Every structure is written in structure tokens, then in C-alpha cells.
């Protein structure tokens, strides 16, 4: 439950793995299909691929740093970035509205190592996934870069998600 340090007694583990459907460094996106059904009662996140999210728009993040309990952060899209993902790192420079990444600044909470791949949400829908950044509990004013879901969707994800 929220703000609890106790795991849900109804939790379960999946053990049959997943199949890789798609991966690209362009938006640092990976799509996997689980090899077994989800447990009963699981709620899946919706997504928004319209591309209407701009700078200054409020977002929030849900993440599990290093497998820890769920964390929540609030912030806004600061700018668009051009990023290169290689060797386990992310290098970014300022871009424009056609760039594949959002730069996010936080007003409440932060992200931490191990949160990569987690989502940012706007109006309850996924609009990006965490690639990396300088945000941490020990870094005041750190920022993060998120691959844009709308670009990943229009590139290839629509082949699986829009069927």
C-alpha cells in the first residue's frame, strides 16, 4: 500500500521470462512480451502517443530504484534533448521539438540509480521512459532524460500496440 514498507502479501513472481519484440537506442526503448499471463488483479498503465506534450508541461514519475519500494516524483518537461545511448551511458545536448528525448526537472522527489526504464506520466498516461541523468538524493537540481514514447510508438511500437 502507499507509504508502506511492507510488501503486499498477494504479490507473485513470474518465472517464464519474456520475448524481445523490439529494441532501439534511438529513443532507448525496449518492448518485451511476457511468456505467461499476468496475475489476477494487475493494473496496466495506459500510454499517449499523440505527441502533444511540450516544455513546461507537468509530469510525474513512478519508479523502483534498485528494486526498492515504489517511489513517486513530480516535475515538468524542461526542454527537448538529442541523446546518444552507448556503453551503458547517456550523453545529451539541447535539441528541438523534433528531438527524441525530454529533459525533466523535478519539483518534488528525484529519481535514483536503478530507475532506468521507468515511466513518466501526464494525465495518467505514459509519455516517456527514463534513460539517465544527474538526478539523485544527493544532487540538488539534478535532471533526467526520458525517451519520448510518441517517437518510439510511431517508429515501431505501433506494430504491436495498435493492433
GROMACS .gro file of N, CA and C in nm:
model
  489
    1UNK      N    1   0.084  -0.118   0.000
    1UNK     CA    2   0.000   0.000   0.000
    1UNK      C    3   0.089   0.124   0.000
    2UNK      N    4   0.031   0.237  -0.029
    2UNK     CA    5   0.108   0.362  -0.035
    2UNK      C    6   0.175   0.392   0.098
    3UNK      N    7   0.299   0.440   0.092
    3UNK     CA    8   0.379   0.480   0.208
    3UNK      C    9   0.405   0.367   0.306
    4UNK      N   10   0.391   0.245   0.262
    4UNK     CA   11   0.416   0.129   0.347
    4UNK      C   12   0.557   0.077   0.321
    5UNK      N   13   0.614   0.015   0.419
    5UNK     CA   14   0.743  -0.052   0.400
    5UNK      C   15   0.725  -0.203   0.398
    6UNK      N   16   0.599  -0.246   0.392
    6UNK     CA   17   0.566  -0.388   0.390
    6UNK      C   18   0.518  -0.428   0.251
    7UNK      N   19   0.575  -0.534   0.196
    7UNK     CA   20   0.533  -0.582   0.066
    7UNK      C   21   0.393  -0.641   0.074
    8UNK      N   22   0.318  -0.630  -0.033
    8UNK     CA   23   0.184  -0.685  -0.044
    8UNK      C   24   0.192  -0.836  -0.033
    9UNK      N   25   0.115  -0.894   0.055
    9UNK     CA   26   0.117  -1.039   0.074
    9UNK      C   27   0.062  -1.113  -0.047
   10UNK      N   28  -0.012  -1.044  -0.133
   10UNK     CA   29  -0.068  -1.106  -0.252
   10UNK      C   30   0.024  -1.100  -0.373
   11UNK      N   31   0.147  -1.051  -0.355
   11UNK     CA   32   0.238  -1.038  -0.469
   11UNK      C   33   0.276  -1.177  -0.521
   12UNK      N   34   0.312  -1.181  -0.647
   12UNK     CA   35   0.357  -1.307  -0.706
   12UNK      C   36   0.469  -1.278  -0.805
   13UNK      N   37   0.545  -1.378  -0.836
   13UNK     CA   38   0.657  -1.366  -0.929
   13UNK      C   39   0.626  -1.442  -1.057
   14UNK      N   40   0.668  -1.386  -1.168
   14UNK     CA   41   0.658  -1.456  -1.295
   14UNK      C   42   0.793  -1.521  -1.321
   15UNK      N   43   0.792  -1.642  -1.374
   15UNK     CA   44   0.917  -1.717  -1.385
   15UNK      C   45   0.951  -1.763  -1.526
   16UNK      N   46   0.862  -1.738  -1.624
   16UNK     CA   47   0.885  -1.792  -1.758
   16UNK      C   48   0.949  -1.693  -1.854
   17UNK      N   49   0.993  -1.578  -1.803
   17UNK     CA   50   1.068  -1.483  -1.884
   17UNK      C   51   0.982  -1.405  -1.983
   18UNK      N   52   1.050  -1.350  -2.084
   18UNK     CA   53   0.985  -1.266  -2.183
   18UNK      C   54   1.056  -1.281  -2.317
   19UNK      N   55   0.986  -1.242  -2.423
   19UNK     CA   56   1.040  -1.245  -2.559
   19UNK      C   57   1.067  -1.102  -2.603
   20UNK      N   58   1.186  -1.076  -2.654
   20UNK     CA   59   1.221  -0.944  -2.706
   20UNK      C   60   1.149  -0.921  -2.838
   21UNK      N   61   1.067  -0.816  -2.844
   21UNK     CA   62   0.997  -0.780  -2.967
   21UNK      C   63   1.068  -0.668  -3.042
   22UNK      N   64   1.126  -0.573  -2.965
   22UNK     CA   65   1.184  -0.455  -3.029
   22UNK      C   66   1.280  -0.386  -2.933
   23UNK      N   67   1.390  -0.334  -2.986
   23UNK     CA   68   1.483  -0.253  -2.907
   23UNK      C   69   1.552  -0.155  -3.000
   24UNK      N   70   1.571  -0.032  -2.952
   24UNK     CA   71   1.642   0.070  -3.028
   24UNK      C   72   1.710   0.168  -2.933
   25UNK      N   73   1.830   0.212  -2.970
   25UNK     CA   74   1.900   0.315  -2.893
   25UNK      C   75   1.850   0.454  -2.930
   26UNK      N   76   1.777   0.467  -3.041
   26UNK     CA   77   1.731   0.599  -3.088
   26UNK      C   78   1.649   0.668  -2.979
   27UNK      N   79   1.555   0.596  -2.919
   27UNK     CA   80   1.476   0.651  -2.808
   27UNK      C   81   1.500   0.571  -2.679
   28UNK      N   82   1.601   0.485  -2.679
   28UNK     CA   83   1.634   0.399  -2.565
   28UNK      C   84   1.510   0.322  -2.521
   29UNK      N   85   1.452   0.249  -2.616
   29UNK     CA   86   1.325   0.179  -2.595
   29UNK      C   87   1.341   0.029  -2.617
   30UNK      N   88   1.278  -0.048  -2.530
   30UNK     CA   89   1.271  -0.193  -2.545
   30UNK      C   90   1.127  -0.237  -2.519
   31UNK      N   91   1.077  -0.327  -2.603
   31UNK     CA   92   0.944  -0.384  -2.583
   31UNK      C   93   0.958  -0.534  -2.568
   32UNK      N   94   0.907  -0.586  -2.458
   32UNK     CA   95   0.909  -0.729  -2.428
   32UNK      C   96   0.767  -0.782  -2.417
   33UNK      N   97   0.746  -0.907  -2.458
   33UNK     CA   98   0.617  -0.974  -2.436
   33UNK      C   99   0.640  -1.084  -2.334
   34UNK      N  100   0.566  -1.078  -2.224
   34UNK     CA  101   0.580  -1.180  -2.120
   34UNK      C  102   0.541  -1.316  -2.176
   35UNK      N  103   0.608  -1.419  -2.130
   35UNK     CA  104   0.582  -1.555  -2.177
   35UNK      C  105   0.475  -1.628  -2.095
   36UNK      N  106   0.409  -1.556  -2.006
   36UNK     CA  107   0.299  -1.614  -1.929
   36UNK      C  108   0.199  -1.504  -1.896
   37UNK      N  109   0.080  -1.544  -1.857
   37UNK     CA  110  -0.024  -1.448  -1.825
   37UNK      C  111   0.009  -1.373  -1.697
   38UNK      N  112  -0.039  -1.249  -1.690
   38UNK     CA  113  -0.022  -1.168  -1.569
   38UNK      C  114  -0.110  -1.223  -1.458
   39UNK      N  115  -0.068  -1.206  -1.334
   39UNK     CA  116  -0.152  -1.248  -1.222
   39UNK      C  117  -0.283  -1.169  -1.220
   40UNK      N  118  -0.385  -1.225  -1.161
   40UNK     CA  119  -0.514  -1.158  -1.149
   40UNK      C  120  -0.497  -1.028  -1.070
   41UNK      N  121  -0.573  -0.927  -1.108
   41UNK     CA  122  -0.572  -0.801  -1.035
   41UNK      C  123  -0.465  -0.702  -1.076
   42UNK      N  124  -0.382  -0.735  -1.174
   42UNK     CA  125  -0.277  -0.644  -1.220
   42UNK      C  126  -0.340  -0.530  -1.299
   43UNK      N  127  -0.294  -0.408  -1.275
   43UNK     CA  128  -0.339  -0.292  -1.350
   43UNK      C  129  -0.226  -0.245  -1.440
   44UNK      N  130  -0.254  -0.232  -1.568
   44UNK     CA  131  -0.152  -0.188  -1.663
   44UNK      C  132  -0.165  -0.038  -1.688
   45UNK      N  133  -0.054   0.026  -1.718
   45UNK     CA  134  -0.054   0.169  -1.746
   45UNK      C  135  -0.097   0.193  -1.891
   46UNK      N  136  -0.172   0.300  -1.912
   46UNK     CA  137  -0.207   0.343  -2.047
   46UNK      C  138  -0.094   0.428  -2.103
   47UNK      N  139  -0.104   0.465  -2.230
   47UNK     CA  140   0.000   0.546  -2.294
   47UNK      C  141  -0.061   0.650  -2.385
   48UNK      N  142   0.018   0.751  -2.416
   48UNK     CA  143  -0.026   0.861  -2.501
   48UNK      C  144   0.080   0.884  -2.608
   49UNK      N  145   0.046   0.854  -2.732
   49UNK     CA  146   0.141   0.868  -2.843
   49UNK      C  147   0.104   0.984  -2.935
   50UNK      N  148   0.021   1.077  -2.888
   50UNK     CA  149  -0.023   1.189  -2.972
   50UNK      C  150   0.086   1.292  -2.996
   51UNK      N  151   0.189   1.297  -2.910
   51UNK     CA  152   0.295   1.395  -2.929
   51UNK      C  153   0.257   1.536  -2.892
   52UNK      N  154   0.163   1.550  -2.797
   52UNK     CA  155   0.115   1.683  -2.760
   52UNK      C  156   0.183   1.737  -2.634
   53UNK      N  157   0.279   1.664  -2.578
   53UNK     CA  158   0.348   1.707  -2.457
   53UNK      C  159   0.460   1.803  -2.496
   54UNK      N  160   0.459   1.921  -2.438
   54UNK     CA  161   0.561   2.021  -2.468
   54UNK      C  162   0.634   2.067  -2.344
   55UNK      N  163   0.725   2.162  -2.362
   55UNK     CA  164   0.800   2.214  -2.250
   55UNK      C  165   0.708   2.286  -2.153
   56UNK      N  166   0.743   2.277  -2.025
   56UNK     CA  167   0.663   2.338  -1.920
   56UNK      C  168   0.547   2.252  -1.872
   57UNK      N  169   0.520   2.142  -1.938
   57UNK     CA  170   0.408   2.054  -1.901
   57UNK      C  171   0.445   1.973  -1.777
   58UNK      N  172   0.351   1.963  -1.683
   58UNK     CA  173   0.371   1.886  -1.562
   58UNK      C  174   0.365   1.737  -1.588
   59UNK      N  175   0.454   1.664  -1.521
   59UNK     CA  176   0.459   1.518  -1.533
   59UNK      C  177   0.485   1.459  -1.394
   60UNK      N  178   0.470   1.329  -1.381
   60UNK     CA  179   0.512   1.260  -1.261
   60UNK      C  180   0.575   1.128  -1.300
   61UNK      N  181   0.657   1.075  -1.211
   61UNK     CA  182   0.728   0.950  -1.236
   61UNK      C  183   0.696   0.850  -1.127
   62UNK      N  184   0.687   0.724  -1.166
   62UNK     CA  185   0.677   0.612  -1.073
   62UNK      C  186   0.795   0.522  -1.103
   63UNK      N  187   0.872   0.486  -0.999
   63UNK     CA  188   0.992   0.407  -1.024
   63UNK      C  189   1.030   0.326  -0.899
   64UNK      N  190   1.111   0.225  -0.921
   64UNK     CA  191   1.159   0.134  -0.816
   64UNK      C  192   1.312   0.133  -0.820
   65UNK      N  193   1.380   0.234  -0.765
   65UNK     CA  194   1.526   0.238  -0.774
   65UNK      C  195   1.590   0.115  -0.707
   66UNK      N  196   1.679   0.051  -0.781
   66UNK     CA  197   1.748  -0.068  -0.731
   66UNK      C  198   1.651  -0.173  -0.675
   67UNK      N  199   1.529  -0.179  -0.732
   67UNK     CA  200   1.430  -0.276  -0.688
   67UNK      C  201   1.362  -0.239  -0.557
   68UNK      N  202   1.385  -0.118  -0.508
   68UNK     CA  203   1.326  -0.070  -0.383
   68UNK      C  204   1.174  -0.056  -0.398
   69UNK      N  205   1.107  -0.022  -0.289
   69UNK     CA  206   0.964   0.003  -0.293
   69UNK      C  207   0.934   0.120  -0.385
   70UNK      N  208   0.812   0.129  -0.433
   70UNK     CA  209   0.770   0.230  -0.529
   70UNK      C  210   0.799   0.372  -0.480
   71UNK      N  211   0.857   0.454  -0.568
   71UNK     CA  212   0.885   0.595  -0.541
   71UNK      C  213   0.806   0.681  -0.639
   72UNK      N  214   0.773   0.804  -0.596
   72UNK     CA  215   0.694   0.898  -0.675
   72UNK      C  216   0.770   1.030  -0.682
   73UNK      N  217   0.777   1.089  -0.801
   73UNK     CA  218   0.841   1.219  -0.820
   73UNK      C  219   0.753   1.305  -0.909
   74UNK      N  220   0.756   1.438  -0.888
   74UNK     CA  221   0.681   1.532  -0.970
   74UNK      C  222   0.777   1.633  -1.032
   75UNK      N  223   0.746   1.676  -1.154
   75UNK     CA  224   0.828   1.776  -1.219
   75UNK      C  225   0.763   1.828  -1.344
   76UNK      N  226   0.849   1.874  -1.436
   76UNK     CA  227   0.797   1.924  -1.563
   76UNK      C  228   0.900   1.901  -1.673
   77UNK      N  229   0.848   1.903  -1.797
   77UNK     CA  230   0.936   1.893  -1.914
   77UNK      C  231   1.010   2.026  -1.924
   78UNK      N  232   1.141   2.020  -1.913
   78UNK     CA  233   1.224   2.140  -1.916
   78UNK      C  234   1.259   2.181  -2.059
   79UNK      N  235   1.294   2.081  -2.141
   79UNK     CA  236   1.334   2.107  -2.279
   79UNK      C  237   1.336   1.975  -2.355
   80UNK      N  238   1.363   1.984  -2.484
   80UNK     CA  239   1.385   1.866  -2.568
   80UNK      C  240   1.535   1.844  -2.577
   81UNK      N  241   1.576   1.717  -2.585
   81UNK     CA  242   1.719   1.684  -2.595
   81UNK      C  243   1.746   1.587  -2.709
   82UNK      N  244   1.867   1.596  -2.761
   82UNK     CA  245   1.923   1.495  -2.851
   82UNK      C  246   2.018   1.413  -2.766
   83UNK      N  247   1.998   1.282  -2.760
   83UNK     CA  248   2.080   1.196  -2.675
   83UNK      C  249   2.139   1.081  -2.754
   84UNK      N  250   2.255   1.037  -2.710
   84UNK     CA  251   2.320   0.918  -2.762
   84UNK      C  252   2.332   0.820  -2.647
   85UNK      N  253   2.286   0.699  -2.669
   85UNK     CA  254   2.291   0.594  -2.568
   85UNK      C  255   2.394   0.492  -2.612
   86UNK      N  256   2.500   0.474  -2.532
   86UNK     CA  257   2.603   0.375  -2.566
   86UNK      C  258   2.682   0.337  -2.442
   87UNK      N  259   2.728   0.213  -2.438
   87UNK     CA  260   2.811   0.166  -2.328
   87UNK      C  261   2.751   0.182  -2.190
   88UNK      N  262   2.619   0.177  -2.182
   88UNK     CA  263   2.552   0.190  -2.053
   88UNK      C  264   2.536   0.333  -2.005
   89UNK      N  265   2.573   0.431  -2.089
   89UNK     CA  266   2.561   0.571  -2.051
   89UNK      C  267   2.478   0.649  -2.150
   90UNK      N  268   2.440   0.770  -2.111
   90UNK     CA  269   2.361   0.858  -2.195
   90UNK      C  270   2.431   0.993  -2.201
   91UNK      N  271   2.450   1.044  -2.322
   91UNK     CA  272   2.509   1.175  -2.343
   91UNK      C  273   2.408   1.260  -2.419
   92UNK      N  274   2.376   1.381  -2.367
   92UNK     CA  275   2.268   1.461  -2.425
   92UNK      C  276   2.311   1.606  -2.447
   93UNK      N  277   2.247   1.667  -2.546
   93UNK     CA  278   2.262   1.810  -2.571
   93UNK      C  279   2.124   1.865  -2.606
   94UNK      N  280   2.109   1.996  -2.590
   94UNK     CA  281   1.979   2.058  -2.615
   94UNK      C  282   1.936   2.038  -2.759
   95UNK      N  283   1.808   2.006  -2.776
   95UNK     CA  284   1.753   1.981  -2.908
   95UNK      C  285   1.637   2.075  -2.939
   96UNK      N  286   1.540   2.022  -3.014
   96UNK     CA  287   1.421   2.098  -3.051
   96UNK      C  288   1.299   2.007  -3.044
   97UNK      N  289   1.184   2.055  -3.084
   97UNK     CA  290   1.059   1.979  -3.071
   97UNK      C  291   1.059   1.846  -3.147
   98UNK      N  292   1.152   1.829  -3.242
   98UNK     CA  293   1.160   1.702  -3.315
   98UNK      C  294   1.256   1.603  -3.249
   99UNK      N  295   1.324   1.642  -3.143
   99UNK     CA  296   1.421   1.556  -3.075
   99UNK      C  297   1.352   1.438  -3.009
  100UNK      N  298   1.428   1.331  -2.984
  100UNK     CA  299   1.374   1.205  -2.935
  100UNK      C  300   1.365   1.194  -2.783
  101UNK      N  301   1.411   1.297  -2.710
  101UNK     CA  302   1.413   1.290  -2.564
  101UNK      C  303   1.356   1.416  -2.501
  102UNK      N  304   1.300   1.397  -2.378
  102UNK     CA  305   1.259   1.508  -2.293
  102UNK      C  306   1.362   1.525  -2.182
  103UNK      N  307   1.400   1.648  -2.149
  103UNK     CA  308   1.477   1.676  -2.028
  103UNK      C  309   1.376   1.714  -1.920
  104UNK      N  310   1.382   1.647  -1.805
  104UNK     CA  311   1.286   1.667  -1.696
  104UNK      C  312   1.357   1.724  -1.574
  105UNK      N  313   1.297   1.827  -1.516
  105UNK     CA  314   1.344   1.880  -1.387
  105UNK      C  315   1.238   1.847  -1.282
  106UNK      N  316   1.284   1.824  -1.161
  106UNK     CA  317   1.197   1.777  -1.053
  106UNK      C  318   1.166   1.888  -0.954
  107UNK      N  319   1.039   1.894  -0.911
  107UNK     CA  320   0.997   1.988  -0.807
  107UNK      C  321   0.965   1.915  -0.677
  108UNK      N  322   0.943   1.784  -0.687
  108UNK     CA  323   0.915   1.701  -0.570
  108UNK      C  324   0.976   1.564  -0.596
  109UNK      N  325   1.068   1.523  -0.511
  109UNK     CA  326   1.132   1.394  -0.528
  109UNK      C  327   1.239   1.397  -0.636
  110UNK      N  328   1.300   1.283  -0.658
  110UNK     CA  329   1.406   1.265  -0.757
  110UNK      C  330   1.393   1.123  -0.814
  111UNK      N  331   1.477   1.092  -0.910
  111UNK     CA  332   1.496   0.951  -0.947
  111UNK      C  333   1.633   0.911  -0.894
  112UNK      N  334   1.659   0.782  -0.894
  112UNK     CA  335   1.786   0.731  -0.843
  112UNK      C  336   1.834   0.620  -0.935
  113UNK      N  337   1.960   0.584  -0.920
  113UNK     CA  338   2.016   0.473  -0.996
  113UNK      C  339   1.927   0.350  -0.984
  114UNK      N  340   1.911   0.279  -1.092
  114UNK     CA  341   1.825   0.161  -1.094
  114UNK      C  342   1.683   0.192  -1.137
  115UNK      N  343   1.652   0.320  -1.160
  115UNK     CA  344   1.518   0.359  -1.204
  115UNK      C  345   1.506   0.361  -1.356
  116UNK      N  346   1.617   0.340  -1.427
  116UNK     CA  347   1.615   0.345  -1.574
  116UNK      C  348   1.508   0.254  -1.631
  117UNK      N  349   1.440   0.304  -1.734
  117UNK     CA  350   1.332   0.228  -1.797
  117UNK      C  351   1.196   0.258  -1.737
  118UNK      N  352   1.194   0.325  -1.622
  118UNK     CA  353   1.065   0.360  -1.561
  118UNK      C  354   0.998   0.471  -1.640
  119UNK      N  355   0.871   0.492  -1.615
  119UNK     CA  356   0.791   0.583  -1.697
  119UNK      C  357   0.769   0.719  -1.632
  120UNK      N  358   0.750   0.821  -1.719
  120UNK     CA  359   0.690   0.946  -1.676
  120UNK      C  360   0.550   0.948  -1.733
  121UNK      N  361   0.461   1.011  -1.658
  121UNK     CA  362   0.319   1.015  -1.692
  121UNK      C  363   0.271   1.158  -1.703
  122UNK      N  364   0.175   1.180  -1.792
  122UNK     CA  365   0.100   1.304  -1.799
  122UNK      C  366  -0.046   1.263  -1.810
  123UNK      N  367  -0.130   1.317  -1.724
  123UNK     CA  368  -0.272   1.283  -1.720
  123UNK      C  369  -0.295   1.133  -1.713
  124UNK      N  370  -0.211   1.063  -1.635
  124UNK     CA  371  -0.229   0.920  -1.612
  124UNK      C  372  -0.181   0.830  -1.724
  125UNK      N  373  -0.112   0.884  -1.823
  125UNK     CA  374  -0.066   0.804  -1.937
  125UNK      C  375   0.086   0.818  -1.955
  126UNK      N  376   0.151   0.709  -1.994
  126UNK     CA  377   0.295   0.708  -2.019
  126UNK      C  378   0.327   0.797  -2.138
  127UNK      N  379   0.425   0.889  -2.120
  127UNK     CA  380   0.471   0.973  -2.229
  127UNK      C  381   0.622   0.963  -2.251
  128UNK      N  382   0.692   0.889  -2.164
  128UNK     CA  383   0.836   0.873  -2.181
  128UNK      C  384   0.892   0.769  -2.086
  129UNK      N  385   1.015   0.722  -2.116
  129UNK     CA  386   1.083   0.624  -2.031
  129UNK      C  387   1.224   0.673  -2.000
  130UNK      N  388   1.264   0.654  -1.874
  130UNK     CA  389   1.390   0.707  -1.823
  130UNK      C  390   1.512   0.641  -1.886
  131UNK      N  391   1.602   0.725  -1.938
  131UNK     CA  392   1.729   0.678  -1.992
  131UNK      C  393   1.843   0.704  -1.895
  132UNK      N  394   1.844   0.820  -1.832
  132UNK     CA  395   1.951   0.853  -1.737
  132UNK      C  396   1.948   0.999  -1.703
  133UNK      N  397   2.042   1.040  -1.620
  133UNK     CA  398   2.052   1.180  -1.583
  133UNK      C  399   2.130   1.199  -1.456
  134UNK      N  400   2.124   1.321  -1.403
  134UNK     CA  401   2.201   1.355  -1.284
  134UNK      C  402   2.117   1.358  -1.157
  135UNK      N  403   1.990   1.328  -1.167
  135UNK     CA  404   1.901   1.332  -1.051
  135UNK      C  405   1.941   1.225  -0.949
  136UNK      N  406   1.944   1.263  -0.822
  136UNK     CA  407   1.973   1.170  -0.713
  136UNK      C  408   1.943   1.240  -0.581
  137UNK      N  409   1.930   1.165  -0.476
  137UNK     CA  410   1.903   1.224  -0.345
  137UNK      C  411   2.013   1.321  -0.304
  138UNK      N  412   2.134   1.296  -0.351
  138UNK     CA  413   2.249   1.379  -0.313
  138UNK      C  414   2.278   1.491  -0.412
  139UNK      N  415   2.194   1.507  -0.517
  139UNK     CA  416   2.218   1.608  -0.620
  139UNK      C  417   2.100   1.705  -0.623
  140UNK      N  418   2.119   1.823  -0.569
  140UNK     CA  419   2.015   1.924  -0.572
  140UNK      C  420   2.003   1.981  -0.714
  141UNK      N  421   1.881   1.981  -0.768
  141UNK     CA  422   1.859   2.036  -0.903
  141UNK      C  423   1.899   1.943  -1.016
  142UNK      N  424   1.920   1.816  -0.989
  142UNK     CA  425   1.953   1.722  -1.096
  142UNK      C  426   1.838   1.705  -1.193
  143UNK      N  427   1.870   1.667  -1.316
  143UNK     CA  428   1.769   1.647  -1.420
  143UNK      C  429   1.782   1.507  -1.478
  144UNK      N  430   1.681   1.467  -1.553
  144UNK     CA  431   1.682   1.335  -1.618
  144UNK      C  432   1.635   1.347  -1.761
  145UNK      N  433   1.679   1.252  -1.845
  145UNK     CA  434   1.635   1.245  -1.984
  145UNK      C  435   1.550   1.122  -2.005
  146UNK      N  436   1.436   1.144  -2.071
  146UNK     CA  437   1.338   1.039  -2.098
  146UNK      C  438   1.317   1.026  -2.248
  147UNK      N  439   1.327   0.902  -2.299
  147UNK     CA  440   1.294   0.876  -2.438
  147UNK      C  441   1.146   0.902  -2.460
  148UNK      N  442   1.114   0.970  -2.568
  148UNK     CA  443   0.975   1.008  -2.595
  148UNK      C  444   0.895   0.888  -2.645
  149UNK      N  445   0.785   0.859  -2.576
  149UNK     CA  446   0.701   0.746  -2.614
  149UNK      C  447   0.638   0.768  -2.751
  150UNK      N  448   0.597   0.891  -2.783
  150UNK     CA  449   0.533   0.916  -2.912
  150UNK      C  450   0.627   0.883  -3.027
  151UNK      N  451   0.756   0.912  -3.013
  151UNK     CA  452   0.853   0.879  -3.119
  151UNK      C  453   0.874   0.728  -3.129
  152UNK      N  454   0.887   0.661  -3.014
  152UNK     CA  455   0.903   0.516  -3.015
  152UNK      C  456   0.780   0.448  -3.075
  153UNK      N  457   0.662   0.497  -3.039
  153UNK     CA  458   0.538   0.439  -3.090
  153UNK      C  459   0.532   0.453  -3.242
  154UNK      N  460   0.555   0.574  -3.292
  154UNK     CA  461   0.545   0.597  -3.436
  154UNK      C  462   0.657   0.530  -3.514
  155UNK      N  463   0.769   0.502  -3.449
  155UNK     CA  464   0.880   0.433  -3.516
  155UNK      C  465   0.848   0.285  -3.536
  156UNK      N  466   0.813   0.213  -3.430
  156UNK     CA  467   0.787   0.069  -3.443
  156UNK      C  468   0.684   0.013  -3.344
  157UNK      N  469   0.671   0.073  -3.227
  157UNK     CA  470   0.584   0.014  -3.125
  157UNK      C  471   0.440  -0.002  -3.171
  158UNK      N  472   0.396   0.085  -3.264
  158UNK     CA  473   0.258   0.075  -3.314
  158UNK      C  474   0.231  -0.060  -3.379
  159UNK      N  475   0.336  -0.127  -3.427
  159UNK     CA  476   0.319  -0.258  -3.490
  159UNK      C  477   0.263  -0.361  -3.392
  160UNK      N  478   0.290  -0.342  -3.262
  160UNK     CA  479   0.239  -0.434  -3.161
  160UNK      C  480   0.127  -0.373  -3.079
  161UNK      N  481   0.137  -0.245  -3.047
  161UNK     CA  482   0.044  -0.183  -2.953
  161UNK      C  483  -0.085  -0.131  -3.017
  162UNK      N  484  -0.086  -0.111  -3.147
  162UNK     CA  485  -0.205  -0.054  -3.213
  162UNK      C  486  -0.284  -0.161  -3.288
  163UNK      N  487  -0.264  -0.284  -3.253
  163UNK     CA  488  -0.336  -0.392  -3.321
  163UNK      C  489  -0.465  -0.423  -3.251
   0.00000   0.00000   0.00000
